[in-house]
Amino acid sequence: MEVLLLGTYATICWIIFKIFKIPVNQWSLTTVVLGGVAIMGTLLGGMAYFHPASQSARSYFVTTPIVPNVKGKITSVPVKANETLKQGDVLFTIDKTVYQGKVDQVLAGLEFARKRLSQTRELAEVAGGSKFDVEKYEKEVADLEAQLVTARFNLESCTVRAPGSGFVTHVRVRPGQMAVSLPLAPVMSFVSTDESYFIAGFSQQPMQTLKVGNEAEVLFEGIPGRVFKAKVTHIYEALAEGELRPGAAMVSFHRDMPAGRIPVRIEFEQDMTDFFIPMGSDAVVAVYSHRWHHVQIIRRVLLRMESWRNFLHFH
């Protein structure tokens, strides 16, 4: 954006020299350079502080590693890559022979224990049977009922379902492969579409002017000529670079943006469903504070020039 502003200034100076036929000499050139330094320095400094822009912006999304509760051979994989799913849709199934057998075994034992408990109670009431036997079978029935809950849970876990709304972007599992209940060996990754985050990283200089509720504008390289309205909804108050960790690490954004940048969450104020914006797409964001209003127009113009320049920007 600074290059565009300098180019605009140079163009204006060239037009003035041509129209008014100003001679090009060391004095006129010095005036242009010094004037440019003063004007550009003031404008760029004011914009950078009161209306900062960031080219380190990206949409973030949450993935859930799909790890089955039980292990076994995979029998079917009805899910397809990038297919829209809702909570409860089947991702894949595991051979349930062993787990169905366990349920049947516990049911048989539970039926027998309940029968013996009933007989023991009748005997205790009629012929003064042992209360110890009654308590023993009551405990056995309770134990088997608990085992049945676990066995049925394992049986139901043979059908692995979507944890929410989203999709699986890579389906590499096939029937016949072995699924294990290990957190370090997920079968697939589920991309959640229930909520996504659009975060821009700003330098620390304008941190006093970044406020929740500030107006923002966003442009995407893949949507040239369009600038989208947004607002600041959250400013993260802790940076991973300063974390003192006892165990698990915080999320660090410096993989995608320079270290020390302040992550600022942006929320769009208009419907974006008509545009295809892949999760993880880059963007340019400008945030406008409530001070130096007269400089806002320059930032807005530069942002739109950057957007139109994307028509000619090819890699």
PDB file of C-alpha atoms in Angstrom:
ATOM      1  CA  MET A   1       0.000   0.000   0.000  1.00  0.00           C
ATOM      2  CA  GLU A   2       2.892   2.353   0.744  1.00  0.00           C
ATOM      3  CA  VAL A   3       4.187   1.749  -2.795  1.00  0.00           C
ATOM      4  CA  LEU A   4       0.798   2.719  -4.223  1.00  0.00           C
ATOM      5  CA  LEU A   5       0.773   5.911  -2.157  1.00  0.00           C
ATOM      6  CA  LEU A   6       4.281   6.845  -3.280  1.00  0.00           C
ATOM      7  CA  GLY A   7       3.351   6.091  -6.881  1.00  0.00           C
ATOM      8  CA  THR A   8       0.291   8.322  -6.587  1.00  0.00           C
ATOM      9  CA  TYR A   9       2.390  11.167  -5.175  1.00  0.00           C
ATOM     10  CA  ALA A  10       4.953  10.786  -7.953  1.00  0.00           C
ATOM     11  CA  THR A  11       2.185  10.840 -10.569  1.00  0.00           C
ATOM     12  CA  ILE A  12       0.663  14.018  -9.091  1.00  0.00           C
ATOM     13  CA  CYS A  13       4.061  15.725  -9.057  1.00  0.00           C
ATOM     14  CA  TRP A  14       4.667  14.741 -12.686  1.00  0.00           C
ATOM     15  CA  ILE A  15       1.275  16.143 -13.725  1.00  0.00           C
ATOM     16  CA  ILE A  16       1.962  19.420 -11.874  1.00  0.00           C
ATOM     17  CA  PHE A  17       5.357  19.764 -13.570  1.00  0.00           C
ATOM     18  CA  LYS A  18       3.755  19.200 -16.989  1.00  0.00           C
ATOM     19  CA  ILE A  19       0.745  21.481 -16.542  1.00  0.00           C
ATOM     20  CA  PHE A  20       2.577  24.435 -14.987  1.00  0.00           C
ATOM     21  CA  LYS A  21       5.757  23.830 -17.001  1.00  0.00           C
ATOM     22  CA  ILE A  22       7.931  23.931 -13.890  1.00  0.00           C
ATOM     23  CA  PRO A  23      11.600  23.601 -14.779  1.00  0.00           C
ATOM     24  CA  VAL A  24      13.305  20.480 -13.568  1.00  0.00           C
ATOM     25  CA  ASN A  25      16.392  21.486 -11.619  1.00  0.00           C
ATOM     26  CA  GLN A  26      18.043  20.773  -8.311  1.00  0.00           C
ATOM     27  CA  TRP A  27      15.740  23.146  -6.432  1.00  0.00           C
ATOM     28  CA  SER A  28      12.466  21.840  -7.807  1.00  0.00           C
ATOM     29  CA  LEU A  29      13.571  18.253  -7.380  1.00  0.00           C
ATOM     30  CA  THR A  30      14.718  18.945  -3.809  1.00  0.00           C
ATOM     31  CA  THR A  31      11.346  20.525  -3.047  1.00  0.00           C
ATOM     32  CA  VAL A  32       9.528  17.478  -4.448  1.00  0.00           C
ATOM     33  CA  VAL A  33      11.689  15.074  -2.465  1.00  0.00           C
ATOM     34  CA  LEU A  34      11.520  17.001   0.829  1.00  0.00           C
ATOM     35  CA  GLY A  35       7.808  17.619   0.359  1.00  0.00           C
ATOM     36  CA  GLY A  36       7.306  13.966  -0.380  1.00  0.00           C
ATOM     37  CA  VAL A  37       9.236  12.951   2.712  1.00  0.00           C
ATOM     38  CA  ALA A  38       7.196  15.297   4.911  1.00  0.00           C
ATOM     39  CA  ILE A  39       3.818  14.482   3.394  1.00  0.00           C
ATOM     40  CA  MET A  40       4.399  10.765   3.007  1.00  0.00           C
ATOM     41  CA  GLY A  41       5.963  10.485   6.450  1.00  0.00           C
ATOM     42  CA  THR A  42       3.012  12.205   8.093  1.00  0.00           C
ATOM     43  CA  LEU A  43       0.391  10.263   6.173  1.00  0.00           C
ATOM     44  CA  LEU A  44       2.088   6.891   6.479  1.00  0.00           C
ATOM     45  CA  GLY A  45       2.859   7.395  10.153  1.00  0.00           C
ATOM     46  CA  GLY A  46      -0.678   8.539  10.932  1.00  0.00           C
ATOM     47  CA  MET A  47      -2.267   5.729   8.972  1.00  0.00           C
ATOM     48  CA  ALA A  48       0.031   3.097  10.459  1.00  0.00           C
ATOM     49  CA  TYR A  49      -0.854   4.214  13.981  1.00  0.00           C
ATOM     50  CA  PHE A  50      -4.515   5.228  13.793  1.00  0.00           C
ATOM     51  CA  HIS A  51      -5.687   3.110  10.839  1.00  0.00           C
ATOM     52  CA  PRO A  52      -3.307   0.133  10.668  1.00  0.00           C
ATOM     53  CA  ALA A  53      -3.362  -2.456   7.910  1.00  0.00           C
ATOM     54  CA  SER A  54      -2.144  -6.032   7.967  1.00  0.00           C
ATOM     55  CA  GLN A  55      -1.177  -8.413   5.210  1.00  0.00           C
ATOM     56  CA  SER A  56      -0.866 -11.248   7.765  1.00  0.00           C
ATOM     57  CA  ALA A  57      -4.525 -12.226   7.859  1.00  0.00           C
ATOM     58  CA  ARG A  58      -5.959 -15.689   7.540  1.00  0.00           C
ATOM     59  CA  SER A  59      -9.097 -17.699   8.270  1.00  0.00           C
ATOM     60  CA  TYR A  60      -8.621 -20.409  10.884  1.00  0.00           C
ATOM     61  CA  PHE A  61     -10.786 -23.457  11.483  1.00  0.00           C
ATOM     62  CA  VAL A  62     -11.037 -26.237  14.050  1.00  0.00           C
ATOM     63  CA  THR A  63     -10.347 -29.877  13.214  1.00  0.00           C
ATOM     64  CA  THR A  64     -11.236 -32.892  15.315  1.00  0.00           C
ATOM     65  CA  PRO A  65      -9.010 -35.986  15.109  1.00  0.00           C
ATOM     66  CA  ILE A  66     -11.336 -38.958  14.683  1.00  0.00           C
ATOM     67  CA  VAL A  67     -10.145 -41.702  17.039  1.00  0.00           C
ATOM     68  CA  PRO A  68     -12.513 -44.677  17.559  1.00  0.00           C
ATOM     69  CA  ASN A  69     -13.377 -45.776  21.099  1.00  0.00           C
ATOM     70  CA  VAL A  70     -12.740 -49.399  20.124  1.00  0.00           C
ATOM     71  CA  LYS A  71     -10.247 -51.147  17.903  1.00  0.00           C
ATOM     72  CA  GLY A  72     -11.015 -53.513  15.059  1.00  0.00           C
ATOM     73  CA  LYS A  73     -11.035 -54.029  11.320  1.00  0.00           C
ATOM     74  CA  ILE A  74     -12.850 -51.372   9.298  1.00  0.00           C
ATOM     75  CA  THR A  75     -15.765 -52.847   7.369  1.00  0.00           C
ATOM     76  CA  SER A  76     -17.173 -49.830   5.488  1.00  0.00           C
ATOM     77  CA  VAL A  77     -16.385 -46.169   4.797  1.00  0.00           C
ATOM     78  CA  PRO A  78     -19.539 -44.453   3.520  1.00  0.00           C
ATOM     79  CA  VAL A  79     -18.171 -40.928   3.953  1.00  0.00           C
ATOM     80  CA  LYS A  80     -16.764 -39.139   0.887  1.00  0.00           C
ATOM     81  CA  ALA A  81     -14.094 -36.443   0.809  1.00  0.00           C
ATOM     82  CA  ASN A  82     -15.421 -32.863   1.200  1.00  0.00           C
ATOM     83  CA  GLU A  83     -18.993 -34.126   1.530  1.00  0.00           C
ATOM     84  CA  THR A  84     -21.148 -31.908   3.732  1.00  0.00           C
ATOM     85  CA  LEU A  85     -22.058 -33.759   6.913  1.00  0.00           C
ATOM     86  CA  LYS A  86     -24.258 -33.099   9.891  1.00  0.00           C
ATOM     87  CA  GLN A  87     -23.867 -34.378  13.429  1.00  0.00           C
ATOM     88  CA  GLY A  88     -24.490 -38.118  13.646  1.00  0.00           C
ATOM     89  CA  ASP A  89     -23.718 -39.005  10.024  1.00  0.00           C
ATOM     90  CA  VAL A  90     -21.718 -42.228   9.684  1.00  0.00           C
ATOM     91  CA  LEU A  91     -18.019 -41.819   8.928  1.00  0.00           C
ATOM     92  CA  PHE A  92     -16.981 -45.481   9.005  1.00  0.00           C
ATOM     93  CA  THR A  93     -17.862 -48.748  10.710  1.00  0.00           C
ATOM     94  CA  ILE A  94     -15.761 -51.344  12.558  1.00  0.00           C
ATOM     95  CA  ASP A  95     -16.335 -55.097  12.640  1.00  0.00           C
ATOM     96  CA  LYS A  96     -18.708 -55.610  15.579  1.00  0.00           C
ATOM     97  CA  THR A  97     -18.521 -59.410  15.868  1.00  0.00           C
ATOM     98  CA  VAL A  98     -16.433 -59.430  19.057  1.00  0.00           C
ATOM     99  CA  TYR A  99     -18.431 -56.637  20.680  1.00  0.00           C
ATOM    100  CA  GLN A 100     -21.793 -58.171  19.786  1.00  0.00           C
ATOM    101  CA  GLY A 101     -20.566 -61.452  21.309  1.00  0.00           C
ATOM    102  CA  LYS A 102     -19.638 -59.631  24.517  1.00  0.00           C
ATOM    103  CA  VAL A 103     -23.113 -58.093  24.744  1.00  0.00           C
ATOM    104  CA  ASP A 104     -24.733 -61.489  24.232  1.00  0.00           C
ATOM    105  CA  GLN A 105     -22.466 -63.052  26.870  1.00  0.00           C
ATOM    106  CA  VAL A 106     -23.270 -60.391  29.466  1.00  0.00           C
ATOM    107  CA  LEU A 107     -27.003 -60.589  28.695  1.00  0.00           C
ATOM    108  CA  ALA A 108     -26.965 -64.364  29.220  1.00  0.00           C
ATOM    109  CA  GLY A 109     -25.127 -64.010  32.525  1.00  0.00           C
ATOM    110  CA  LEU A 110     -27.429 -61.194  33.618  1.00  0.00           C
ATOM    111  CA  GLU A 111     -30.549 -63.237  32.832  1.00  0.00           C
ATOM    112  CA  PHE A 112     -29.195 -66.162  34.850  1.00  0.00           C
ATOM    113  CA  ALA A 113     -28.170 -63.937  37.794  1.00  0.00           C
ATOM    114  CA  ARG A 114     -31.598 -62.270  37.915  1.00  0.00           C
ATOM    115  CA  LYS A 115     -33.273 -65.675  37.911  1.00  0.00           C
ATOM    116  CA  ARG A 116     -31.074 -66.921  40.767  1.00  0.00           C
ATOM    117  CA  LEU A 117     -31.676 -63.678  42.674  1.00  0.00           C
ATOM    118  CA  SER A 118     -35.433 -64.140  42.374  1.00  0.00           C
ATOM    119  CA  GLN A 119     -35.197 -67.756  43.542  1.00  0.00           C
ATOM    120  CA  THR A 120     -32.961 -66.833  46.472  1.00  0.00           C
ATOM    121  CA  ARG A 121     -35.365 -64.111  47.608  1.00  0.00           C
ATOM    122  CA  GLU A 122     -38.302 -66.520  47.496  1.00  0.00           C
ATOM    123  CA  LEU A 123     -36.310 -69.073  49.453  1.00  0.00           C
ATOM    124  CA  ALA A 124     -35.380 -66.470  52.053  1.00  0.00           C
ATOM    125  CA  GLU A 125     -39.012 -65.462  52.518  1.00  0.00           C
ATOM    126  CA  VAL A 126     -40.485 -69.003  52.626  1.00  0.00           C
ATOM    127  CA  ALA A 127     -37.858 -71.218  54.215  1.00  0.00           C
ATOM    128  CA  GLY A 128     -35.570 -68.720  55.901  1.00  0.00           C
ATOM    129  CA  GLY A 129     -32.806 -68.890  53.285  1.00  0.00           C
ATOM    130  CA  SER A 130     -29.517 -67.088  53.731  1.00  0.00           C
ATOM    131  CA  LYS A 131     -29.590 -63.316  53.362  1.00  0.00           C
ATOM    132  CA  PHE A 132     -25.929 -63.514  52.361  1.00  0.00           C
ATOM    133  CA  ASP A 133     -26.905 -65.369  49.170  1.00  0.00           C
ATOM    134  CA  VAL A 134     -29.477 -62.690  48.376  1.00  0.00           C
ATOM    135  CA  GLU A 135     -26.897 -59.907  48.781  1.00  0.00           C
ATOM    136  CA  LYS A 136     -24.372 -61.880  46.737  1.00  0.00           C
ATOM    137  CA  TYR A 137     -26.724 -62.226  43.768  1.00  0.00           C
ATOM    138  CA  GLU A 138     -27.836 -58.595  44.087  1.00  0.00           C
ATOM    139  CA  LYS A 139     -24.196 -57.561  43.734  1.00  0.00           C
ATOM    140  CA  GLU A 140     -23.721 -59.929  40.802  1.00  0.00           C
ATOM    141  CA  VAL A 141     -26.758 -58.480  39.021  1.00  0.00           C
ATOM    142  CA  ALA A 142     -25.502 -54.918  39.589  1.00  0.00           C
ATOM    143  CA  ASP A 143     -22.031 -55.852  38.278  1.00  0.00           C
ATOM    144  CA  LEU A 144     -23.467 -57.467  35.152  1.00  0.00           C
ATOM    145  CA  GLU A 145     -25.755 -54.502  34.501  1.00  0.00           C
ATOM    146  CA  ALA A 146     -22.701 -52.220  34.622  1.00  0.00           C
ATOM    147  CA  GLN A 147     -20.829 -54.562  32.277  1.00  0.00           C
ATOM    148  CA  LEU A 148     -23.802 -54.494  29.918  1.00  0.00           C
ATOM    149  CA  VAL A 149     -23.666 -50.684  29.757  1.00  0.00           C
ATOM    150  CA  THR A 150     -19.978 -50.847  28.798  1.00  0.00           C
ATOM    151  CA  ALA A 151     -20.524 -53.690  26.321  1.00  0.00           C
ATOM    152  CA  ARG A 152     -23.366 -51.847  24.585  1.00  0.00           C
ATOM    153  CA  PHE A 153     -21.304 -48.654  24.469  1.00  0.00           C
ATOM    154  CA  ASN A 154     -18.450 -50.531  22.784  1.00  0.00           C
ATOM    155  CA  LEU A 155     -20.913 -52.099  20.343  1.00  0.00           C
ATOM    156  CA  GLU A 156     -22.397 -48.712  19.438  1.00  0.00           C
ATOM    157  CA  SER A 157     -18.867 -47.299  19.100  1.00  0.00           C
ATOM    158  CA  CYS A 158     -18.275 -49.677  16.188  1.00  0.00           C
ATOM    159  CA  THR A 159     -20.206 -47.085  14.161  1.00  0.00           C
ATOM    160  CA  VAL A 160     -18.145 -43.886  14.167  1.00  0.00           C
ATOM    161  CA  ARG A 161     -20.228 -40.771  13.517  1.00  0.00           C
ATOM    162  CA  ALA A 162     -19.583 -37.103  12.726  1.00  0.00           C
ATOM    163  CA  PRO A 163     -19.136 -35.050  15.930  1.00  0.00           C
ATOM    164  CA  GLY A 164     -20.891 -32.017  14.399  1.00  0.00           C
ATOM    165  CA  SER A 165     -21.454 -30.131  11.166  1.00  0.00           C
ATOM    166  CA  GLY A 166     -18.502 -30.201   8.788  1.00  0.00           C
ATOM    167  CA  PHE A 167     -16.649 -32.457   6.372  1.00  0.00           C
ATOM    168  CA  VAL A 168     -13.661 -34.760   6.023  1.00  0.00           C
ATOM    169  CA  THR A 169     -11.277 -33.252   3.507  1.00  0.00           C
ATOM    170  CA  HIS A 170      -9.008 -36.306   3.161  1.00  0.00           C
ATOM    171  CA  VAL A 171     -10.409 -39.843   3.252  1.00  0.00           C
ATOM    172  CA  ARG A 172      -7.484 -42.252   3.106  1.00  0.00           C
ATOM    173  CA  VAL A 173      -8.943 -45.074   5.168  1.00  0.00           C
ATOM    174  CA  ARG A 174     -10.278 -48.150   3.355  1.00  0.00           C
ATOM    175  CA  PRO A 175     -12.228 -51.286   4.379  1.00  0.00           C
ATOM    176  CA  GLY A 176      -9.897 -53.954   5.697  1.00  0.00           C
ATOM    177  CA  GLN A 177      -7.567 -51.527   7.456  1.00  0.00           C
ATOM    178  CA  MET A 178      -7.187 -51.671  11.231  1.00  0.00           C
ATOM    179  CA  ALA A 179      -8.494 -48.885  13.441  1.00  0.00           C
ATOM    180  CA  VAL A 180      -6.978 -48.532  16.913  1.00  0.00           C
ATOM    181  CA  SER A 181      -8.100 -46.511  19.904  1.00  0.00           C
ATOM    182  CA  LEU A 182      -4.933 -44.406  20.215  1.00  0.00           C
ATOM    183  CA  PRO A 183      -4.999 -40.569  20.302  1.00  0.00           C
ATOM    184  CA  LEU A 184      -1.695 -40.489  18.409  1.00  0.00           C
ATOM    185  CA  ALA A 185      -3.129 -42.526  15.533  1.00  0.00           C
ATOM    186  CA  PRO A 186      -6.351 -40.842  14.331  1.00  0.00           C
ATOM    187  CA  VAL A 187      -8.143 -42.445  11.404  1.00  0.00           C
ATOM    188  CA  MET A 188      -9.113 -39.106   9.812  1.00  0.00           C
ATOM    189  CA  SER A 189      -9.472 -35.411  10.594  1.00  0.00           C
ATOM    190  CA  PHE A 190     -12.923 -33.844  10.741  1.00  0.00           C
ATOM    191  CA  VAL A 191     -13.144 -30.168   9.723  1.00  0.00           C
ATOM    192  CA  SER A 192     -15.810 -28.362  11.740  1.00  0.00           C
ATOM    193  CA  THR A 193     -17.929 -25.732  10.005  1.00  0.00           C
ATOM    194  CA  ASP A 194     -19.872 -24.784  13.128  1.00  0.00           C
ATOM    195  CA  GLU A 195     -17.448 -21.932  13.759  1.00  0.00           C
ATOM    196  CA  SER A 196     -14.400 -20.475  12.046  1.00  0.00           C
ATOM    197  CA  TYR A 197     -12.063 -17.661  12.973  1.00  0.00           C
ATOM    198  CA  PHE A 198     -10.691 -14.875  10.810  1.00  0.00           C
ATOM    199  CA  ILE A 199      -7.598 -13.415  12.434  1.00  0.00           C
ATOM    200  CA  ALA A 200      -5.271 -10.624  11.340  1.00  0.00           C
ATOM    201  CA  GLY A 201      -1.870  -9.972  12.876  1.00  0.00           C
ATOM    202  CA  PHE A 202      -0.943  -6.340  13.577  1.00  0.00           C
ATOM    203  CA  SER A 203       2.347  -4.911  14.778  1.00  0.00           C
ATOM    204  CA  GLN A 204       2.512  -3.733  18.379  1.00  0.00           C
ATOM    205  CA  GLN A 205       2.888  -0.011  17.576  1.00  0.00           C
ATOM    206  CA  PRO A 206      -0.868   0.686  17.142  1.00  0.00           C
ATOM    207  CA  MET A 207      -1.967  -1.551  20.039  1.00  0.00           C
ATOM    208  CA  GLN A 208      -3.468   1.462  21.875  1.00  0.00           C
ATOM    209  CA  THR A 209      -5.774   2.284  18.954  1.00  0.00           C
ATOM    210  CA  LEU A 210      -6.979  -1.273  18.295  1.00  0.00           C
ATOM    211  CA  LYS A 211     -10.352  -1.570  20.031  1.00  0.00           C
ATOM    212  CA  VAL A 212     -13.208  -4.074  19.952  1.00  0.00           C
ATOM    213  CA  GLY A 213     -15.929  -2.666  17.721  1.00  0.00           C
ATOM    214  CA  ASN A 214     -13.566  -0.818  15.371  1.00  0.00           C
ATOM    215  CA  GLU A 215     -14.638  -0.794  11.744  1.00  0.00           C
ATOM    216  CA  ALA A 216     -12.530  -2.964   9.435  1.00  0.00           C
ATOM    217  CA  GLU A 217     -12.319  -3.826   5.754  1.00  0.00           C
ATOM    218  CA  VAL A 218     -11.019  -7.008   4.161  1.00  0.00           C
ATOM    219  CA  LEU A 219      -9.886  -7.888   0.665  1.00  0.00           C
ATOM    220  CA  PHE A 220      -8.978 -11.282  -0.749  1.00  0.00           C
ATOM    221  CA  GLU A 221      -6.492 -11.844  -3.526  1.00  0.00           C
ATOM    222  CA  GLY A 222      -8.875 -14.327  -5.113  1.00  0.00           C
ATOM    223  CA  ILE A 223     -11.762 -11.814  -5.195  1.00  0.00           C
ATOM    224  CA  PRO A 224     -10.271  -8.796  -6.978  1.00  0.00           C
ATOM    225  CA  GLY A 225     -12.188  -5.551  -7.072  1.00  0.00           C
ATOM    226  CA  ARG A 226     -14.175  -6.271  -3.902  1.00  0.00           C
ATOM    227  CA  VAL A 227     -13.684  -4.944  -0.380  1.00  0.00           C
ATOM    228  CA  PHE A 228     -15.762  -6.479   2.414  1.00  0.00           C
ATOM    229  CA  LYS A 229     -17.063  -4.730   5.506  1.00  0.00           C
ATOM    230  CA  ALA A 230     -16.126  -6.193   8.890  1.00  0.00           C
ATOM    231  CA  LYS A 231     -15.484  -5.216  12.498  1.00  0.00           C
ATOM    232  CA  VAL A 232     -13.098  -6.115  15.303  1.00  0.00           C
ATOM    233  CA  THR A 233     -14.766  -8.553  17.707  1.00  0.00           C
ATOM    234  CA  HIS A 234     -11.865  -9.681  19.867  1.00  0.00           C
ATOM    235  CA  ILE A 235      -8.275  -8.748  20.610  1.00  0.00           C
ATOM    236  CA  TYR A 236      -6.257 -11.592  22.075  1.00  0.00           C
ATOM    237  CA  GLU A 237      -4.664 -10.523  25.336  1.00  0.00           C
ATOM    238  CA  ALA A 238      -1.941 -13.189  25.527  1.00  0.00           C
ATOM    239  CA  LEU A 239       0.760 -14.067  23.009  1.00  0.00           C
ATOM    240  CA  ALA A 240       2.318 -17.501  22.731  1.00  0.00           C
ATOM    241  CA  GLU A 241       5.777 -15.876  22.518  1.00  0.00           C
ATOM    242  CA  GLY A 242       5.487 -14.914  26.204  1.00  0.00           C
ATOM    243  CA  GLU A 243       4.050 -18.174  27.451  1.00  0.00           C
ATOM    244  CA  LEU A 244       5.606 -19.959  30.405  1.00  0.00           C
ATOM    245  CA  ARG A 245       4.333 -23.466  29.912  1.00  0.00           C
ATOM    246  CA  PRO A 246       4.055 -26.254  32.437  1.00  0.00           C
ATOM    247  CA  GLY A 247       2.798 -28.641  29.789  1.00  0.00           C
ATOM    248  CA  ALA A 248       0.606 -28.084  26.733  1.00  0.00           C
ATOM    249  CA  ALA A 249       1.508 -25.199  24.447  1.00  0.00           C
ATOM    250  CA  MET A 250      -0.767 -22.314  23.480  1.00  0.00           C
ATOM    251  CA  VAL A 251      -1.679 -21.715  19.877  1.00  0.00           C
ATOM    252  CA  SER A 252       1.063 -19.711  18.179  1.00  0.00           C
ATOM    253  CA  PHE A 253       0.225 -17.549  15.181  1.00  0.00           C
ATOM    254  CA  HIS A 254       3.833 -16.758  14.271  1.00  0.00           C
ATOM    255  CA  ARG A 255       3.883 -19.713  11.890  1.00  0.00           C
ATOM    256  CA  ASP A 256       1.741 -17.609   9.541  1.00  0.00           C
ATOM    257  CA  MET A 257       2.715 -14.095  10.662  1.00  0.00           C
ATOM    258  CA  PRO A 258       5.832 -12.412  12.057  1.00  0.00           C
ATOM    259  CA  ALA A 259       6.529 -13.141  15.720  1.00  0.00           C
ATOM    260  CA  GLY A 260       5.136 -10.653  18.202  1.00  0.00           C
ATOM    261  CA  ARG A 261       2.142  -9.625  16.082  1.00  0.00           C
ATOM    262  CA  ILE A 262      -1.116  -8.996  17.952  1.00  0.00           C
ATOM    263  CA  PRO A 263      -3.808 -11.436  16.776  1.00  0.00           C
ATOM    264  CA  VAL A 264      -7.071  -9.570  16.155  1.00  0.00           C
ATOM    265  CA  ARG A 265     -10.256 -11.465  15.375  1.00  0.00           C
ATOM    266  CA  ILE A 266     -12.383 -10.017  12.566  1.00  0.00           C
ATOM    267  CA  GLU A 267     -16.052 -10.752  11.924  1.00  0.00           C
ATOM    268  CA  PHE A 268     -17.747 -10.020   8.604  1.00  0.00           C
ATOM    269  CA  GLU A 269     -20.830  -7.804   8.631  1.00  0.00           C
ATOM    270  CA  GLN A 270     -22.147  -8.992   5.274  1.00  0.00           C
ATOM    271  CA  ASP A 271     -23.181 -12.343   3.832  1.00  0.00           C
ATOM    272  CA  MET A 272     -20.138 -14.173   2.439  1.00  0.00           C
ATOM    273  CA  THR A 273     -21.941 -17.344   1.325  1.00  0.00           C
ATOM    274  CA  ASP A 274     -21.936 -16.272  -2.332  1.00  0.00           C
ATOM    275  CA  PHE A 275     -18.132 -16.376  -2.444  1.00  0.00           C
ATOM    276  CA  PHE A 276     -15.902 -19.426  -2.434  1.00  0.00           C
ATOM    277  CA  ILE A 277     -13.261 -18.699   0.214  1.00  0.00           C
ATOM    278  CA  PRO A 278     -11.302 -21.832   1.215  1.00  0.00           C
ATOM    279  CA  MET A 279     -10.516 -22.178   4.892  1.00  0.00           C
ATOM    280  CA  GLY A 280      -6.999 -20.906   5.503  1.00  0.00           C
ATOM    281  CA  SER A 281      -7.128 -18.261   2.742  1.00  0.00           C
ATOM    282  CA  ASP A 282      -4.881 -15.194   3.012  1.00  0.00           C
ATOM    283  CA  ALA A 283      -6.285 -11.678   3.082  1.00  0.00           C
ATOM    284  CA  VAL A 284      -5.404  -8.025   3.685  1.00  0.00           C
ATOM    285  CA  VAL A 285      -7.195  -6.213   6.519  1.00  0.00           C
ATOM    286  CA  ALA A 286      -7.402  -2.547   7.479  1.00  0.00           C
ATOM    287  CA  VAL A 287      -8.839  -1.383  10.801  1.00  0.00           C
ATOM    288  CA  TYR A 288     -10.094   2.179  11.323  1.00  0.00           C
ATOM    289  CA  SER A 289      -9.989   3.909  14.709  1.00  0.00           C
ATOM    290  CA  HIS A 290     -12.039   6.909  15.811  1.00  0.00           C
ATOM    291  CA  ARG A 291      -9.151   9.370  15.526  1.00  0.00           C
ATOM    292  CA  TRP A 292      -7.613  11.134  12.503  1.00  0.00           C
ATOM    293  CA  HIS A 293     -10.798  10.707  10.468  1.00  0.00           C
ATOM    294  CA  HIS A 294      -9.420  12.747   7.575  1.00  0.00           C
ATOM    295  CA  VAL A 295      -6.739  10.116   6.950  1.00  0.00           C
ATOM    296  CA  GLN A 296      -9.245   7.274   6.731  1.00  0.00           C
ATOM    297  CA  ILE A 297     -10.147   8.126   3.150  1.00  0.00           C
ATOM    298  CA  ILE A 298      -6.544   7.587   2.029  1.00  0.00           C
ATOM    299  CA  ARG A 299      -6.407   4.159   3.649  1.00  0.00           C
ATOM    300  CA  ARG A 300      -9.745   3.231   2.065  1.00  0.00           C
ATOM    301  CA  VAL A 301      -8.594   4.365  -1.375  1.00  0.00           C
ATOM    302  CA  LEU A 302      -5.306   2.483  -1.058  1.00  0.00           C
ATOM    303  CA  LEU A 303      -7.131  -0.673   0.017  1.00  0.00           C
ATOM    304  CA  ARG A 304      -9.377  -0.495  -3.030  1.00  0.00           C
ATOM    305  CA  MET A 305      -6.429   0.162  -5.317  1.00  0.00           C
ATOM    306  CA  GLU A 306      -4.783  -2.934  -3.841  1.00  0.00           C
ATOM    307  CA  SER A 307      -7.956  -4.897  -4.521  1.00  0.00           C
ATOM    308  CA  TRP A 308      -8.137  -3.775  -8.158  1.00  0.00           C
ATOM    309  CA  ARG A 309      -4.422  -4.481  -8.576  1.00  0.00           C
ATOM    310  CA  ASN A 310      -5.201  -8.161  -7.916  1.00  0.00           C
ATOM    311  CA  PHE A 311      -6.721  -8.302 -11.413  1.00  0.00           C
ATOM    312  CA  LEU A 312      -3.180  -7.958 -12.742  1.00  0.00           C
ATOM    313  CA  HIS A 313      -1.364  -9.910 -10.049  1.00  0.00           C
ATOM    314  CA  PHE A 314      -0.425 -13.357 -11.315  1.00  0.00           C
ATOM    315  CA  HIS A 315       2.040 -15.826  -9.787  1.00  0.00           C
TER     316      HIS A 315
END
